[in-house]
């Protein structure tokens, strides 16, 4: 038994040293469907996982997926448990102090959900009510954009509460992240007769820069390699294949 | 540990003195809490007086429905009643197609409706108890003066019961004031709603909730003081002799 442990420990150390050569290890939090969740076989699956494999294919490296809970991701990265975090982590100035980020690999826009066919421009919601999550980026944007032209913003603690009120007609639109709106409402039986209306909103002043891959501070070589891989899978269509498996709209943003 | 600056900086938001950012208006916070409390207590009391008379009626077809009403509304949590009115009713198409929807679609109206029905149930029982407790001497005196049933009710029984209900009713008012804090769960920004907003903006739980607890305490003291004054005025004849 003891020998096996020592061997395993040796093997792990060895893989840590050789990681940059041919294996890239991605840390992913498996509690964020549809981006990552634990499958029936115990392995992680989802958009983030498929993107990881697509990137490895582009980099001609082999992939290792390391499950790690969200709040331990950055500490584990710094402890060399994996080489990069590919876990829907939004690029923020706060996090940039702790890790380096690649370019975004997706940036889901925020969108208005309303009765199908509703007209959406800045003046269209004058005197009407728009729901948003309390203290969310969407709420701040809605306040500045539609609020200035006479709309009332109604704040909710949870998205489903807002969708209930949208369905019953208490509010005229619900302004949310498009993934949340798609998965929690539009794709359910509740969402019948409703649709995304109007354009996609992704003003980085409000919504940040999208989700990027985090690497250890100063690891320029890997950052550059991943950036090239992202550009390549965007070009060769393997990104779109993964996207279409999970979403019915463009998640990369503009 | 506790950020006093945050408390001072955010305090005006609770009293409606906000600059409009992020989402609050000047009628939010204290004013909304007082409106919810005042309107539901006023409507509740108006409902409770006739229902208390029905409740003590000897005719069971009159008394039983009121008994059932107070039993149901005192036997279920106020939060459940609010959710049934706010989320439950909106599920029915015939409610949404009726004239009432224009009012029921407003969270404000739903909250006042739920609070009114709830406080009316408690107040009915408080008043009914005091009507039953009316001293037989008062009734006999009224009859001796030749008063009919309704005149006696109007001039003797109801005023007397209202006076004696004051101490129990003051408890109900304080409880009701604290109950208005659930209005925030149906999108309203009452005092507690403002505290939750500050909490989600700053991720600091202690400061906003301590602030709001302080405001509720001050309001409770004010209400207790007011009722004490009222009792001194209208219940003086029941006070123990001082000399």
Short mmCIF file of C-alpha atoms in Angstrom, two decimals:
data_model
loop_
_atom_site.label_atom_id
_atom_site.label_comp_id
_atom_site.label_asym_id
_atom_site.label_seq_id
_atom_site.Cartn_x
_atom_site.Cartn_y
_atom_site.Cartn_z
CA UNK A 1 0.00 0.00 0.00
CA UNK A 2 2.65 2.44 1.10
CA UNK A 3 4.62 1.82 -2.01
CA UNK A 4 1.58 2.56 -4.14
CA UNK A 5 1.16 5.89 -2.39
CA UNK A 6 4.74 6.84 -2.96
CA UNK A 7 4.45 5.87 -6.59
CA UNK A 8 1.26 7.86 -6.97
CA UNK A 9 2.87 10.85 -5.30
CA UNK A 10 5.87 10.54 -7.58
CA UNK A 11 3.60 10.29 -10.60
CA UNK A 12 1.71 13.42 -9.53
CA UNK A 13 4.90 15.36 -8.99
CA UNK A 14 6.14 14.22 -12.35
CA UNK A 15 2.95 15.28 -14.07
CA UNK A 16 3.21 18.67 -12.39
CA UNK A 17 6.64 19.14 -13.90
CA UNK A 18 5.69 17.91 -17.32
CA UNK A 19 2.35 19.72 -17.37
CA UNK A 20 3.48 22.47 -19.69
CA UNK A 21 4.85 20.03 -22.19
CA UNK A 22 1.84 18.05 -23.26
CA UNK A 23 -0.92 18.15 -20.66
CA UNK A 24 -2.95 21.19 -19.71
CA UNK A 25 -4.93 20.83 -16.52
CA UNK A 26 -8.11 22.90 -16.22
CA UNK A 27 -9.82 23.59 -12.90
CA UNK A 28 -13.59 23.71 -13.26
CA UNK A 29 -16.39 24.21 -10.74
CA UNK A 30 -19.09 21.67 -11.51
CA UNK A 31 -22.00 23.54 -9.96
CA UNK A 32 -22.93 25.87 -12.78
CA UNK A 33 -25.13 24.20 -15.36
CA UNK A 34 -25.31 24.37 -18.30
CA UNK A 35 -21.66 25.44 -18.24
CA UNK A 36 -20.46 22.65 -15.98
CA UNK A 37 -22.19 19.97 -14.01
CA UNK A 38 -21.41 16.51 -12.78
CA UNK A 39 -22.62 13.84 -15.18
CA UNK A 40 -24.11 10.47 -14.29
CA UNK A 41 -20.67 8.90 -14.70
CA UNK A 42 -19.17 11.27 -12.10
CA UNK A 43 -17.22 13.23 -14.69
CA UNK A 44 -17.82 16.90 -15.38
CA UNK A 45 -19.65 17.87 -18.52
CA UNK A 46 -21.03 21.05 -20.02
CA UNK A 47 -20.05 24.06 -22.11
CA UNK A 48 -16.89 24.87 -20.13
CA UNK A 49 -15.70 21.24 -20.28
CA UNK A 50 -16.29 20.94 -24.03
CA UNK A 51 -14.48 24.25 -24.60
CA UNK A 52 -11.55 22.86 -22.60
CA UNK A 53 -11.33 19.80 -24.86
CA UNK A 54 -11.68 21.94 -27.98
CA UNK A 55 -8.82 24.18 -26.78
CA UNK A 56 -6.62 21.15 -26.06
CA UNK A 57 -7.30 19.82 -29.54
CA UNK A 58 -6.27 23.19 -30.97
CA UNK A 59 -3.12 23.26 -28.80
CA UNK A 60 -2.35 19.60 -29.66
CA UNK A 61 -2.11 18.91 -25.93
CA UNK A 62 -3.92 16.39 -23.77
CA UNK A 63 -6.53 17.65 -21.37
CA UNK A 64 -7.05 16.98 -17.71
CA UNK A 65 -10.19 18.27 -15.99
CA UNK A 66 -9.81 18.91 -12.26
CA UNK A 67 -13.08 19.47 -10.38
CA UNK A 68 -12.76 22.21 -7.77
CA UNK A 69 -15.39 24.16 -5.85
CA UNK A 70 -15.80 27.78 -6.87
CA UNK A 71 -14.31 29.54 -3.85
CA UNK A 72 -11.22 27.31 -3.92
CA UNK A 73 -10.44 27.85 -7.61
CA UNK A 74 -7.94 30.71 -7.36
CA UNK A 75 -6.12 29.32 -4.28
CA UNK A 76 -5.85 25.91 -6.01
CA UNK A 77 -4.48 27.57 -9.15
CA UNK A 78 -1.83 29.32 -7.09
CA UNK A 79 -1.03 26.00 -5.36
CA UNK A 80 -0.35 24.43 -8.77
CA UNK A 81 -3.22 21.96 -8.55
CA UNK A 82 -4.00 22.89 -12.16
CA UNK A 83 -2.66 25.24 -14.83
CA UNK A 84 -5.75 27.28 -15.67
CA UNK A 85 -9.27 28.03 -14.50
CA UNK A 86 -11.89 27.52 -17.18
CA UNK A 87 -15.01 27.99 -15.11
CA UNK A 88 -17.15 30.85 -16.41
CA UNK A 89 -15.05 33.28 -14.42
CA UNK A 90 -15.92 36.86 -15.29
CA UNK A 91 -12.95 39.08 -16.03
CA UNK A 92 -12.99 41.81 -13.40
CA UNK A 93 -10.45 44.36 -12.29
CA UNK A 94 -10.65 42.89 -8.80
CA UNK A 95 -9.67 39.40 -9.97
CA UNK A 96 -7.00 40.77 -12.29
CA UNK A 97 -5.05 41.63 -9.14
CA UNK A 98 -4.89 37.94 -8.22
CA UNK A 99 -4.59 36.15 -11.57
CA UNK A 100 -3.94 36.82 -15.26
CA UNK A 101 -6.74 36.41 -17.75
CA UNK A 102 -6.84 35.31 -21.35
CA UNK A 103 -9.18 37.04 -23.78
CA UNK A 104 -12.84 36.24 -23.16
CA UNK A 105 -14.09 32.87 -24.33
CA UNK A 106 -17.70 33.88 -23.95
CA UNK A 107 -19.64 36.96 -23.03
CA UNK A 108 -23.33 36.28 -22.73
CA UNK A 109 -25.22 39.46 -23.42
CA UNK A 110 -28.08 40.71 -21.28
CA UNK A 111 -31.44 40.79 -22.94
CA UNK A 112 -35.00 41.89 -22.42
CA UNK A 113 -37.64 39.19 -22.18
CA UNK A 114 -41.17 40.29 -22.96
CA UNK A 115 -44.26 39.19 -24.83
CA UNK A 116 -43.15 38.06 -28.27
CA UNK A 117 -43.31 40.94 -30.70
CA UNK A 118 -42.90 43.73 -28.14
CA UNK A 119 -41.09 46.76 -29.46
CA UNK A 120 -37.94 47.60 -27.53
CA UNK A 121 -36.15 50.89 -27.73
CA UNK A 122 -35.32 53.38 -25.07
CA UNK A 123 -38.69 55.11 -25.13
CA UNK A 124 -40.83 51.98 -25.55
CA UNK A 125 -40.99 51.30 -21.81
CA UNK A 126 -42.07 54.75 -20.74
CA UNK A 127 -44.53 54.38 -17.86
CA UNK A 128 -44.05 50.61 -17.83
CA UNK A 129 -42.33 48.25 -15.43
CA UNK A 130 -39.12 46.35 -15.98
CA UNK A 131 -37.94 43.59 -13.64
CA UNK A 132 -34.29 42.87 -12.82
CA UNK A 133 -32.32 41.06 -10.14
CA UNK A 134 -31.55 43.18 -7.11
CA UNK A 135 -28.04 44.73 -7.23
CA UNK A 136 -27.27 43.03 -10.53
CA UNK A 137 -25.38 44.61 -13.41
CA UNK A 138 -28.62 44.39 -15.39
CA UNK A 139 -30.48 46.41 -12.77
CA UNK A 140 -27.95 49.24 -12.91
CA UNK A 141 -28.05 49.29 -16.70
CA UNK A 142 -31.88 49.22 -16.79
CA UNK A 143 -32.03 52.08 -14.30
CA UNK A 144 -29.71 54.23 -16.42
CA UNK A 145 -31.13 53.23 -19.79
CA UNK A 146 -34.91 52.77 -19.46
CA UNK A 147 -35.27 54.36 -16.04
CA UNK A 148 -34.11 57.71 -17.41
CA UNK A 149 -36.91 57.67 -19.96
CA UNK A 150 -39.66 57.02 -17.44
CA UNK A 151 -39.74 53.27 -16.80
CA UNK A 152 -40.06 51.84 -13.29
CA UNK A 153 -37.50 49.23 -12.29
CA UNK A 154 -38.82 46.43 -10.07
CA UNK A 155 -36.15 44.50 -8.15
CA UNK A 156 -36.30 40.80 -7.41
CA UNK A 157 -34.22 38.60 -5.13
CA UNK A 158 -34.52 35.59 -7.45
CA UNK A 159 -35.08 35.34 -11.18
CA UNK A 160 -38.08 32.94 -10.98
CA UNK A 161 -40.03 35.51 -8.91
CA UNK A 162 -39.56 38.04 -11.67
CA UNK A 163 -40.60 35.56 -14.36
CA UNK A 164 -43.80 34.78 -12.39
CA UNK A 165 -44.66 38.48 -12.32
CA UNK A 166 -43.80 38.82 -16.01
CA UNK A 167 -46.14 35.96 -16.83
CA UNK A 168 -48.99 37.40 -14.76
CA UNK A 169 -48.48 40.84 -16.31
CA UNK A 170 -47.31 42.73 -13.23
CA UNK A 171 -44.19 43.76 -15.11
CA UNK A 172 -43.86 44.37 -18.83
CA UNK A 173 -40.35 43.04 -19.30
CA UNK A 174 -37.63 41.18 -17.43
CA UNK A 175 -34.05 42.22 -18.11
CA UNK A 176 -31.63 39.36 -17.39
CA UNK A 177 -28.52 37.56 -18.53
CA UNK A 178 -29.53 35.73 -21.68
CA UNK A 179 -28.41 32.32 -20.38
CA UNK A 180 -30.54 32.66 -17.25
CA UNK A 181 -33.52 33.87 -19.28
CA UNK A 182 -33.16 31.08 -21.81
CA UNK A 183 -32.67 28.19 -19.37
CA UNK A 184 -34.93 29.31 -16.52
CA UNK A 185 -37.84 30.72 -18.47
CA UNK A 186 -37.96 30.65 -22.25
CA UNK A 187 -37.13 26.96 -22.55
CA UNK A 188 -39.71 26.00 -19.93
CA UNK A 189 -43.47 25.62 -20.40
CA UNK A 190 -43.89 28.89 -18.46
CA UNK A 191 -42.16 30.87 -21.17
CA UNK A 192 -44.73 30.23 -23.89
CA UNK A 193 -45.61 33.39 -25.77
CA UNK A 194 -42.52 35.21 -24.48
CA UNK A 195 -39.25 35.81 -26.29
CA UNK A 196 -36.03 37.78 -26.27
CA UNK A 197 -36.94 41.15 -27.71
CA UNK A 198 -34.70 43.95 -28.85
CA UNK A 199 -30.92 43.91 -29.19
CA UNK A 200 -28.23 42.27 -27.08
CA UNK A 201 -26.68 44.51 -24.45
CA UNK A 202 -23.05 43.97 -23.46
CA UNK A 203 -21.68 47.44 -22.70
CA UNK A 204 -18.51 46.63 -20.78
CA UNK A 205 -19.00 49.70 -18.60
CA UNK A 206 -21.93 47.86 -17.01
CA UNK A 207 -21.45 44.20 -17.81
CA UNK A 208 -17.68 43.72 -17.57
CA UNK A 209 -15.56 41.95 -20.13
CA UNK A 210 -17.08 38.48 -20.24
CA UNK A 211 -15.69 35.19 -19.00
CA UNK A 212 -12.02 34.42 -19.46
CA UNK A 213 -9.57 31.69 -18.60
CA UNK A 214 -7.50 32.49 -15.54
CA UNK A 215 -3.84 31.50 -15.30
CA UNK A 216 -1.27 32.04 -12.61
CA UNK A 217 0.00 35.58 -12.39
CA UNK A 218 2.95 36.08 -14.73
CA UNK A 219 2.43 32.91 -16.78
CA UNK A 220 2.60 34.76 -20.10
CA UNK A 221 3.52 31.70 -22.10
CA UNK A 222 0.30 29.83 -21.26
CA UNK A 223 -1.83 32.95 -21.61
CA UNK A 224 -0.50 33.46 -25.12
CA UNK A 225 -0.96 29.79 -26.02
CA UNK A 226 -4.57 29.81 -24.80
CA UNK A 227 -5.35 33.08 -26.60
CA UNK A 228 -4.14 31.57 -29.86
CA UNK A 229 -6.19 28.44 -29.20
CA UNK A 230 -9.32 30.51 -28.53
CA UNK A 231 -8.80 32.38 -31.79
CA UNK A 232 -8.29 29.11 -33.62
CA UNK A 233 -11.45 27.36 -32.36
CA UNK A 234 -13.41 30.51 -33.15
CA UNK A 235 -12.10 30.29 -36.71
CA UNK A 236 -12.28 26.58 -37.43
CA UNK A 237 -15.88 26.15 -36.28
CA UNK A 238 -15.27 23.91 -33.29
CA UNK A 239 -16.40 26.74 -30.98
CA UNK A 240 -19.70 27.03 -32.81
CA UNK A 241 -20.22 23.27 -32.59
CA UNK A 242 -19.89 23.41 -28.79
CA UNK A 243 -22.07 26.51 -28.57
CA UNK A 244 -24.88 24.99 -30.63
CA UNK A 245 -24.89 21.94 -28.39
CA UNK A 246 -25.95 24.08 -25.40
CA UNK A 247 -27.42 27.35 -26.61
CA UNK A 248 -29.70 28.61 -29.31
CA UNK A 249 -27.94 31.97 -29.56
CA UNK A 250 -24.51 33.55 -29.85
CA UNK A 251 -22.74 33.32 -26.48
CA UNK A 252 -19.41 34.79 -27.64
CA UNK A 253 -20.78 38.30 -27.89
CA UNK A 254 -19.43 40.94 -30.21
CA UNK B 1 -15.96 45.27 12.71
CA UNK B 2 -18.99 47.49 12.24
CA UNK B 3 -18.58 50.26 9.73
CA UNK B 4 -20.13 53.37 11.29
CA UNK B 5 -19.48 55.40 8.16
CA UNK B 6 -21.61 53.04 6.12
CA UNK B 7 -24.46 53.40 8.62
CA UNK B 8 -24.28 57.18 8.53
CA UNK B 9 -23.87 57.30 4.77
CA UNK B 10 -26.83 55.03 4.06
CA UNK B 11 -29.13 56.26 6.83
CA UNK B 12 -30.99 58.82 4.68
CA UNK B 13 -32.03 56.04 2.28
CA UNK B 14 -34.20 54.55 5.05
CA UNK B 15 -36.07 57.82 5.54
CA UNK B 16 -36.65 58.40 1.83
CA UNK B 17 -33.87 60.95 1.53
CA UNK B 18 -32.19 59.10 -1.29
CA UNK B 19 -30.73 60.61 -4.39
CA UNK B 20 -32.67 58.16 -6.52
CA UNK B 21 -29.72 55.84 -6.84
CA UNK B 22 -29.72 53.01 -7.23
CA UNK B 23 -33.47 52.30 -7.48
CA UNK B 24 -35.20 53.80 -4.48
CA UNK B 25 -37.62 56.71 -4.52
CA UNK B 26 -38.42 59.20 -1.80
CA UNK B 27 -41.62 57.40 -0.84
CA UNK B 28 -39.69 54.21 -0.04
CA UNK B 29 -38.44 53.21 3.36
CA UNK B 30 -40.07 54.82 6.38
CA UNK B 31 -42.93 56.41 4.46
CA UNK B 32 -43.92 53.14 2.81
CA UNK B 33 -43.83 51.28 6.12
CA UNK B 34 -46.03 53.93 7.74
CA UNK B 35 -48.47 53.87 4.81
CA UNK B 36 -48.77 50.09 4.89
CA UNK B 37 -49.26 50.15 8.65
CA UNK B 38 -51.67 53.08 8.79
CA UNK B 39 -53.91 52.01 5.92
CA UNK B 40 -54.15 48.37 6.95
CA UNK B 41 -54.88 49.31 10.58
CA UNK B 42 -57.57 51.81 9.52
CA UNK B 43 -59.30 49.42 7.11
CA UNK B 44 -58.84 46.57 9.59
CA UNK B 45 -60.53 48.48 12.40
CA UNK B 46 -63.42 49.53 10.15
CA UNK B 47 -63.99 45.88 9.25
CA UNK B 48 -63.48 44.64 12.79
CA UNK B 49 -66.26 46.65 14.52
CA UNK B 50 -69.19 45.19 12.55
CA UNK B 51 -67.57 41.76 12.51
CA UNK B 52 -67.12 41.81 16.29
CA UNK B 53 -70.85 42.50 16.64
CA UNK B 54 -71.59 39.59 14.32
CA UNK B 55 -69.16 37.41 16.24
CA UNK B 56 -71.10 37.86 19.51
CA UNK B 57 -74.49 37.40 17.86
CA UNK B 58 -76.68 34.63 19.25
CA UNK B 59 -77.70 33.72 15.70
CA UNK B 60 -75.17 31.08 14.66
CA UNK B 61 -75.65 31.83 10.95
CA UNK B 62 -74.31 35.28 11.69
CA UNK B 63 -71.63 34.30 14.20
CA UNK B 64 -70.20 31.20 12.52
CA UNK B 65 -68.90 32.77 9.28
CA UNK B 66 -67.01 35.38 11.28
CA UNK B 67 -65.67 32.69 13.58
CA UNK B 68 -64.42 30.77 10.52
CA UNK B 69 -62.83 33.90 9.06
CA UNK B 70 -60.91 34.81 12.23
CA UNK B 71 -59.98 31.16 12.75
CA UNK B 72 -58.45 30.88 9.28
CA UNK B 73 -56.63 34.23 9.34
CA UNK B 74 -55.32 33.82 12.88
CA UNK B 75 -54.37 30.20 12.22
CA UNK B 76 -52.11 30.78 9.21
CA UNK B 77 -48.90 32.80 8.88
CA UNK B 78 -49.26 36.29 7.45
CA UNK B 79 -46.49 35.55 4.95
CA UNK B 80 -48.51 32.63 3.55
CA UNK B 81 -51.57 34.88 3.24
CA UNK B 82 -49.54 37.49 1.41
CA UNK B 83 -48.10 34.93 -1.02
CA UNK B 84 -51.56 33.46 -1.69
CA UNK B 85 -52.90 36.91 -2.54
CA UNK B 86 -49.85 38.09 -4.50
CA UNK B 87 -48.71 34.97 -6.36
CA UNK B 88 -51.74 32.70 -5.94
CA UNK B 89 -54.51 34.92 -7.29
CA UNK B 90 -52.45 35.99 -10.30
CA UNK B 91 -52.42 32.40 -11.57
CA UNK B 92 -56.12 32.51 -12.48
CA UNK B 93 -57.04 33.94 -15.85
CA UNK B 94 -60.42 35.10 -14.59
CA UNK B 95 -58.69 37.16 -11.92
CA UNK B 96 -56.35 38.72 -14.46
CA UNK B 97 -59.28 39.46 -16.79
CA UNK B 98 -61.43 41.06 -14.10
CA UNK B 99 -61.62 44.71 -13.07
CA UNK B 100 -59.86 43.79 -9.82
CA UNK B 101 -56.60 42.99 -11.60
CA UNK B 102 -55.91 46.66 -12.16
CA UNK B 103 -55.50 46.87 -8.38
CA UNK B 104 -54.24 43.36 -7.58
CA UNK B 105 -51.36 43.68 -10.05
CA UNK B 106 -49.87 46.28 -7.70
CA UNK B 107 -47.78 44.73 -4.94
CA UNK B 108 -48.78 47.69 -2.75
CA UNK B 109 -52.48 46.80 -2.93
CA UNK B 110 -51.80 43.10 -2.35
CA UNK B 111 -49.76 43.90 0.77
CA UNK B 112 -52.41 46.23 2.19
CA UNK B 113 -55.13 43.68 1.43
CA UNK B 114 -53.26 40.88 3.20
CA UNK B 115 -52.33 43.05 6.19
CA UNK B 116 -55.89 44.40 6.48
CA UNK B 117 -57.53 40.96 6.44
CA UNK B 118 -55.03 39.71 8.98
CA UNK B 119 -55.28 42.56 11.46
CA UNK B 120 -59.07 42.65 11.05
CA UNK B 121 -59.24 39.02 12.22
CA UNK B 122 -57.21 39.71 15.38
CA UNK B 123 -58.99 42.99 16.11
CA UNK B 124 -62.38 41.32 15.69
CA UNK B 125 -61.51 38.80 18.39
CA UNK B 126 -60.13 41.51 20.70
CA UNK B 127 -63.29 43.60 20.34
CA UNK B 128 -65.64 40.63 20.54
CA UNK B 129 -64.00 39.61 23.80
CA UNK B 130 -64.48 43.08 25.26
CA UNK B 131 -68.08 43.26 24.07
CA UNK B 132 -68.79 40.00 25.90
CA UNK B 133 -67.06 41.45 28.97
CA UNK B 134 -69.31 44.47 29.12
CA UNK B 135 -70.40 44.92 32.71
CA UNK B 136 -74.04 43.90 33.19
CA UNK B 137 -74.62 47.12 35.12
CA UNK B 138 -73.96 49.18 31.98
CA UNK B 139 -76.46 47.09 30.00
CA UNK B 140 -79.11 47.26 32.70
CA UNK B 141 -78.68 51.00 33.01
CA UNK B 142 -79.08 51.39 29.26
CA UNK B 143 -82.21 49.26 29.27
CA UNK B 144 -83.59 51.19 32.22
CA UNK B 145 -83.15 54.37 30.18
CA UNK B 146 -85.35 52.77 27.54
CA UNK B 147 -82.67 52.32 24.87
CA UNK B 148 -83.33 49.88 22.06
CA UNK B 149 -80.82 47.23 21.07
CA UNK B 150 -79.01 49.24 18.39
CA UNK B 151 -79.00 52.50 20.30
CA UNK B 152 -77.53 50.65 23.28
CA UNK B 153 -74.86 49.13 21.04
CA UNK B 154 -73.98 52.46 19.50
CA UNK B 155 -73.96 54.54 22.66
CA UNK B 156 -72.88 52.12 25.37
CA UNK B 157 -71.52 48.75 24.33
CA UNK B 158 -69.24 49.66 21.41
CA UNK B 159 -67.60 52.77 22.96
CA UNK B 160 -67.09 50.92 26.21
CA UNK B 161 -65.60 47.88 24.47
CA UNK B 162 -63.30 50.05 22.33
CA UNK B 163 -61.92 51.73 25.43
CA UNK B 164 -61.28 48.48 27.24
CA UNK B 165 -59.71 46.98 24.10
CA UNK B 166 -56.97 49.61 24.06
CA UNK B 167 -54.22 47.66 25.92
CA UNK B 168 -54.73 44.50 23.84
CA UNK B 169 -55.06 46.54 20.65
CA UNK B 170 -51.77 48.33 21.29
CA UNK B 171 -50.06 44.93 21.20
CA UNK B 172 -51.75 44.18 17.91
CA UNK B 173 -50.56 47.50 16.45
CA UNK B 174 -46.95 46.85 17.47
CA UNK B 175 -47.10 43.31 16.10
CA UNK B 176 -48.59 44.62 12.87
CA UNK B 177 -45.84 47.21 12.52
CA UNK B 178 -43.24 44.48 12.75
CA UNK B 179 -45.22 42.32 10.32
CA UNK B 180 -45.04 44.98 7.62
CA UNK B 181 -41.40 43.97 7.22
CA UNK B 182 -42.48 41.07 4.99
CA UNK B 183 -43.69 43.54 2.34
CA UNK B 184 -40.15 43.49 0.96
CA UNK B 185 -40.72 39.91 -0.20
CA UNK B 186 -43.19 41.09 -2.83
CA UNK B 187 -40.85 43.69 -4.39
CA UNK B 188 -41.82 46.62 -2.12
CA UNK B 189 -39.05 48.74 -0.62
CA UNK B 190 -40.33 49.31 2.91
CA UNK B 191 -37.80 49.79 5.74
CA UNK B 192 -36.69 46.17 5.61
CA UNK B 193 -36.71 46.26 1.81
CA UNK B 194 -34.31 49.21 1.89
CA UNK B 195 -32.08 47.28 4.33
CA UNK B 196 -32.00 44.30 1.96
CA UNK B 197 -31.16 46.63 -0.91
CA UNK B 198 -28.24 48.16 1.00
CA UNK B 199 -27.14 44.65 1.97
CA UNK B 200 -27.07 43.46 -1.64
CA UNK B 201 -25.28 46.61 -2.78
CA UNK B 202 -22.52 46.45 -0.17
CA UNK B 203 -22.42 42.77 0.92
CA UNK B 204 -22.44 44.15 4.48
CA UNK B 205 -25.22 42.53 6.52
CA UNK B 206 -24.74 44.00 9.99
CA UNK B 207 -24.92 47.70 9.24
CA UNK B 208 -28.19 47.95 7.29
CA UNK B 209 -30.09 45.47 9.48
CA UNK B 210 -28.86 47.08 12.71
CA UNK B 211 -29.95 50.45 11.36
CA UNK B 212 -33.39 49.17 10.47
CA UNK B 213 -33.73 47.39 13.82
CA UNK B 214 -33.01 50.71 15.52
CA UNK B 215 -35.69 52.47 13.50
CA UNK B 216 -38.28 49.79 14.32
CA UNK B 217 -37.38 50.09 18.03
CA UNK B 218 -37.92 53.85 17.98
CA UNK B 219 -41.26 53.34 16.24
CA UNK B 220 -42.29 50.76 18.82
CA UNK B 221 -41.47 53.14 21.66
CA UNK B 222 -43.44 55.89 19.95
CA UNK B 223 -46.49 53.64 19.50
CA UNK B 224 -46.33 52.37 23.08
CA UNK B 225 -46.11 55.96 24.34
CA UNK B 226 -49.07 57.04 22.21
CA UNK B 227 -51.21 54.18 23.49
CA UNK B 228 -50.22 54.98 27.06
CA UNK B 229 -51.44 58.53 26.53
CA UNK B 230 -54.65 57.18 25.00
CA UNK B 231 -55.21 54.85 27.94
CA UNK B 232 -54.67 57.68 30.41
CA UNK B 233 -57.34 59.62 28.61
CA UNK B 234 -59.98 57.00 27.83
CA UNK B 235 -59.30 54.33 30.43
CA UNK B 236 -58.74 56.59 33.40
CA UNK B 237 -61.94 55.36 35.04
CA UNK B 238 -60.48 51.85 35.22
CA UNK B 239 -57.14 52.92 36.69
CA UNK B 240 -56.46 51.92 40.31
CA UNK B 241 -57.27 54.67 42.82
CA UNK B 242 -54.31 56.76 43.79
CA UNK B 243 -55.72 58.23 46.98
#
